[in-house]
Amino acid sequence: MSEKNYQVMVIGGGPAGYVAAIRAAQLGFDTACVEARPVLGGTCLNEGCIPSKALLDSSERYAELAQLAEHGIAARPGRLDIPQMMARKQTVVDGLVGGVAGLLKGNGVESISARAEVLSGRRVRCTDEAGSTTEYEPDALIIAVGSVPIDIPPAPQDGELIVDSTGALSFEEVPKKLAVIGAGVIGLELGSVWSRLGSEVVLLEALDDFLPAADRPIARLAERIFRGQGLDIRLGCRVTATQAGKTGVRVSYQQGDAEESIRVNRVVVAVGRRPATDGLLGEGCELALDERGAIVVDEHCATPVPGVYAVGDAVRGPMLAHKGMEEGVMVAERLAGELTELNYDLVPSVIYTHPEIAWVGATEVDLKARGVQVSSGQFPFAASGRALASGDSQGQVRVLLGADDDRLLGAHVIGPGAAELVQQAAIAMEFGACGEDLASMMFSHPTVSEALHEGTLAAHGRALHVLNRASSGGRK
Ligand code: NAD
């Protein structure tokens, strides 16, 4: 039966959903957030961004032990305690999940623990764990149901030897040999975790190009660095079958005309994610899904059904928590009559490997395809005093400027603090900065941020801490 009618009801308690609910409540709407799982925070907090970063950090500390001798510090060989590592990861997750619950409560959002189905118009049916149903008709409905890992038939998951990204965050021991299917963001992050902890990691990637979305020189450098770290990256490999035995799995794949196979202890399937819209559309629902199963929305995340919006991984665009959160804010603010817009050209991307990879704006390939003349500038971290002092000097910054108008069009980084450097470029780009704006700014010395400064100077052919290419830049 119909219950209380909220002004705003959000389906999904992940980053896009809980942020939408908080912002709606802040703006004075009587708001509820419906979540099917027993915990808030969605994929990001429970089995995505946060637990993976916890393990990336733990594994990085372990890997760093091997480098301490160079600093004049004698350390005994590290001994791994995987259950403790996993317990720490869970403590981080639990703290943040509890924080989200506190934020919803503190902002006056009502949390409803149930699975929601969208019916006709803005009507929603919620079914709780005990099976009892309640129907609502909020004034506005915001759908933020997130995404789930994609399965591939040749590698059916058994939750034990063949797992998805969630399973790979909970191994109870280091697999001696690990195959990761897909060398995308998740494959590289999880592959790095287990490789640093001692696994022999083989990445089987279907495409011939490594990280095709990244700027080419950055992707080429990343591939070289990761291979140097021991990741066995095999491109152009189509997995055709897996055979799980008692203690391991044989993975068969086709590479060009050759049929190959490897024997590993475990397999992680990381071939992408799809919108979690299965079972969401109930009877009478007028929402449309695209061919990927994403809810069709316009640039303001409005569906064609009046009063119904969808945000985050469940709609078009990159599946990134920060993109979903800002969409949630935009929808809540537009409901309150504000004219909030999102700049989808400036969604930063980050891959949390070591070195980190991050970028914002266009790649050189994109710009050339659009006929834009580019001045590019590179600065290697090997010439950064701060990076060298930290023993973290692999990688480079690439700055792309419009050759005609000096506009900052893209920043691409592999190296220490890449995500933070790229955010500086994103701020500059949001304010329409030119190369000259960054070039004439004072950057603290010694910082890795200076690499962004020097990269911009290099695009003008006037870098100070590397030699300039004879062909580079215009405005010396
Ligand atoms: P992805 O699209 O980044 O990478 C999947 C890779 O698998 C691709 O390179 C693809 O070519 C390959 N692939 C697909 N089918 C294959 C097959 N049959 N055999 C071998 N390779 C195959 O997807 P992902 O890494 O699974 O991540 C999913 C989503 O989650 C992405 O949208 C990603 O942006 C997001 N995510 C982001 C972060 C981050 O921002 N740091 C971290 C994790 C996940």
mmCIF file of N, CA and C in Angstrom, residues 231-274:
data_model
loop_
_atom_site.group_PDB
_atom_site.id
_atom_site.type_symbol
_atom_site.label_atom_id
_atom_site.label_comp_id
_atom_site.label_asym_id
_atom_site.label_seq_id
_atom_site.Cartn_x
_atom_site.Cartn_y
_atom_site.Cartn_z
ATOM 1 N N LEU A 231 54.757 -7.344 -14.500
ATOM 2 C CA LEU A 231 53.423 -7.731 -14.982
ATOM 3 C C LEU A 231 53.585 -8.289 -16.394
ATOM 4 N N ASP A 232 53.061 -9.489 -16.611
ATOM 5 C CA ASP A 232 53.163 -10.146 -17.910
ATOM 6 C C ASP A 232 51.906 -9.750 -18.709
ATOM 7 N N ILE A 233 52.044 -8.691 -19.515
ATOM 8 C CA ILE A 233 50.884 -8.147 -20.241
ATOM 9 C C ILE A 233 50.852 -8.769 -21.628
ATOM 10 N N ARG A 234 49.784 -9.498 -21.925
ATOM 11 C CA ARG A 234 49.672 -10.130 -23.245
ATOM 12 C C ARG A 234 48.493 -9.492 -23.977
ATOM 13 N N LEU A 235 48.798 -8.779 -25.063
ATOM 14 C CA LEU A 235 47.758 -8.055 -25.807
ATOM 15 C C LEU A 235 47.212 -8.922 -26.936
ATOM 16 N N GLY A 236 46.013 -8.557 -27.417
ATOM 17 C CA GLY A 236 45.405 -9.279 -28.542
ATOM 18 C C GLY A 236 45.055 -10.712 -28.175
ATOM 19 N N CYS A 237 44.678 -10.940 -26.913
ATOM 20 C CA CYS A 237 44.377 -12.311 -26.453
ATOM 21 C C CYS A 237 42.886 -12.459 -26.166
ATOM 22 N N ARG A 238 42.250 -13.359 -26.868
ATOM 23 C CA ARG A 238 40.825 -13.610 -26.635
ATOM 24 C C ARG A 238 40.692 -14.924 -25.878
ATOM 25 N N VAL A 239 40.180 -14.836 -24.660
ATOM 26 C CA VAL A 239 40.037 -16.045 -23.840
ATOM 27 C C VAL A 239 38.916 -16.894 -24.433
ATOM 28 N N THR A 240 39.226 -18.176 -24.683
ATOM 29 C CA THR A 240 38.227 -19.039 -25.324
ATOM 30 C C THR A 240 37.628 -20.054 -24.346
ATOM 31 N N ALA A 241 38.380 -20.406 -23.304
ATOM 32 C CA ALA A 241 37.849 -21.394 -22.355
ATOM 33 C C ALA A 241 38.651 -21.361 -21.053
ATOM 34 N N THR A 242 38.008 -21.813 -19.984
ATOM 35 C CA THR A 242 38.729 -22.029 -18.721
ATOM 36 C C THR A 242 38.300 -23.393 -18.193
ATOM 37 N N GLN A 243 39.260 -24.073 -17.632
ATOM 38 C CA GLN A 243 38.942 -25.387 -17.038
ATOM 39 C C GLN A 243 39.445 -25.360 -15.613
ATOM 40 N N ALA A 244 38.521 -25.372 -14.670
ATOM 41 C CA ALA A 244 38.935 -25.300 -13.267
ATOM 42 C C ALA A 244 39.136 -26.705 -12.727
ATOM 43 N N GLY A 245 40.282 -26.921 -12.077
ATOM 44 C CA GLY A 245 40.539 -28.206 -11.421
ATOM 45 C C GLY A 245 40.462 -27.998 -9.911
ATOM 46 N N LYS A 246 41.182 -28.846 -9.182
ATOM 47 C CA LYS A 246 41.112 -28.766 -7.714
ATOM 48 C C LYS A 246 41.868 -27.553 -7.197
ATOM 49 N N THR A 247 43.054 -27.329 -7.781
ATOM 50 C CA THR A 247 43.895 -26.272 -7.223
ATOM 51 C C THR A 247 44.238 -25.178 -8.225
ATOM 52 N N GLY A 248 43.742 -25.327 -9.421
ATOM 53 C CA GLY A 248 44.115 -24.329 -10.407
ATOM 54 C C GLY A 248 43.193 -24.323 -11.602
ATOM 55 N N VAL A 249 43.516 -23.446 -12.533
ATOM 56 C CA VAL A 249 42.666 -23.270 -13.709
ATOM 57 C C VAL A 249 43.555 -23.242 -14.951
ATOM 58 N N ARG A 250 43.115 -23.928 -15.988
ATOM 59 C CA ARG A 250 43.785 -23.782 -17.282
ATOM 60 C C ARG A 250 42.994 -22.769 -18.085
ATOM 61 N N VAL A 251 43.673 -21.731 -18.529
ATOM 62 C CA VAL A 251 43.015 -20.680 -19.313
ATOM 63 C C VAL A 251 43.498 -20.806 -20.750
ATOM 64 N N SER A 252 42.557 -21.030 -21.664
ATOM 65 C CA SER A 252 42.921 -21.134 -23.076
ATOM 66 C C SER A 252 42.561 -19.823 -23.756
ATOM 67 N N TYR A 253 43.437 -19.400 -24.642
ATOM 68 C CA TYR A 253 43.146 -18.150 -25.350
ATOM 69 C C TYR A 253 43.749 -18.179 -26.744
ATOM 70 N N GLN A 254 43.185 -17.305 -27.574
ATOM 71 C CA GLN A 254 43.675 -17.209 -28.945
ATOM 72 C C GLN A 254 44.431 -15.897 -29.066
ATOM 73 N N GLN A 255 45.653 -15.970 -29.585
ATOM 74 C CA GLN A 255 46.443 -14.750 -29.797
ATOM 75 C C GLN A 255 46.862 -14.770 -31.264
ATOM 76 N N GLY A 256 46.253 -13.903 -32.061
ATOM 77 C CA GLY A 256 46.454 -13.992 -33.509
ATOM 78 C C GLY A 256 45.911 -15.326 -33.986
ATOM 79 N N ASP A 257 46.744 -16.086 -34.699
ATOM 80 C CA ASP A 257 46.283 -17.396 -35.188
ATOM 81 C C ASP A 257 46.632 -18.510 -34.208
ATOM 82 N N ALA A 258 47.375 -18.169 -33.177
ATOM 83 C CA ALA A 258 47.864 -19.221 -32.268
ATOM 84 C C ALA A 258 46.881 -19.505 -31.140
ATOM 85 N N GLU A 259 46.709 -20.789 -30.862
ATOM 86 C CA GLU A 259 45.918 -21.203 -29.687
ATOM 87 C C GLU A 259 46.906 -21.404 -28.554
ATOM 88 N N GLU A 260 46.714 -20.692 -27.463
ATOM 89 C CA GLU A 260 47.656 -20.779 -26.346
ATOM 90 C C GLU A 260 46.891 -21.175 -25.089
ATOM 91 N N SER A 261 47.631 -21.606 -24.075
ATOM 92 C CA SER A 261 46.966 -21.805 -22.784
ATOM 93 C C SER A 261 47.986 -21.636 -21.658
ATOM 94 N N ILE A 262 47.482 -21.231 -20.517
ATOM 95 C CA ILE A 262 48.351 -21.130 -19.342
ATOM 96 C C ILE A 262 47.647 -21.786 -18.167
ATOM 97 N N ARG A 263 48.461 -22.226 -17.217
ATOM 98 C CA ARG A 263 47.899 -22.811 -16.008
ATOM 99 C C ARG A 263 48.184 -21.847 -14.868
ATOM 100 N N VAL A 264 47.129 -21.483 -14.159
ATOM 101 C CA VAL A 264 47.279 -20.517 -13.063
ATOM 102 C C VAL A 264 46.549 -21.040 -11.828
ATOM 103 N N ASN A 265 46.807 -20.396 -10.702
ATOM 104 C CA ASN A 265 46.117 -20.815 -9.479
ATOM 105 C C ASN A 265 44.743 -20.154 -9.343
ATOM 106 N N ARG A 266 44.672 -18.919 -9.857
ATOM 107 C CA ARG A 266 43.386 -18.233 -9.787
ATOM 108 C C ARG A 266 43.215 -17.323 -10.995
ATOM 109 N N VAL A 267 41.945 -16.976 -11.268
ATOM 110 C CA VAL A 267 41.632 -16.097 -12.400
ATOM 111 C C VAL A 267 40.737 -14.961 -11.902
ATOM 112 N N VAL A 268 41.069 -13.743 -12.320
ATOM 113 C CA VAL A 268 40.196 -12.598 -12.037
ATOM 114 C C VAL A 268 39.629 -12.118 -13.368
ATOM 115 N N VAL A 269 38.310 -12.006 -13.432
ATOM 116 C CA VAL A 269 37.672 -11.499 -14.652
ATOM 117 C C VAL A 269 37.414 -10.007 -14.449
ATOM 118 N N ALA A 270 38.046 -9.183 -15.274
ATOM 119 C CA ALA A 270 37.915 -7.721 -15.137
ATOM 120 C C ALA A 270 37.740 -7.118 -16.520
ATOM 121 N N VAL A 271 36.614 -7.481 -17.153
ATOM 122 C CA VAL A 271 36.402 -7.095 -18.556
ATOM 123 C C VAL A 271 35.389 -5.956 -18.689
ATOM 124 N N GLY A 272 35.146 -5.231 -17.625
ATOM 125 C CA GLY A 272 34.232 -4.095 -17.677
ATOM 126 C C GLY A 272 33.037 -4.296 -16.757
ATOM 127 N N ARG A 273 32.218 -3.266 -16.667
ATOM 128 C CA ARG A 273 31.019 -3.321 -15.826
ATOM 129 C C ARG A 273 29.820 -2.889 -16.675
ATOM 130 N N ARG A 274 28.633 -3.276 -16.235
ATOM 131 C CA ARG A 274 27.417 -2.872 -16.946
ATOM 132 C C ARG A 274 26.428 -2.313 -15.933
#
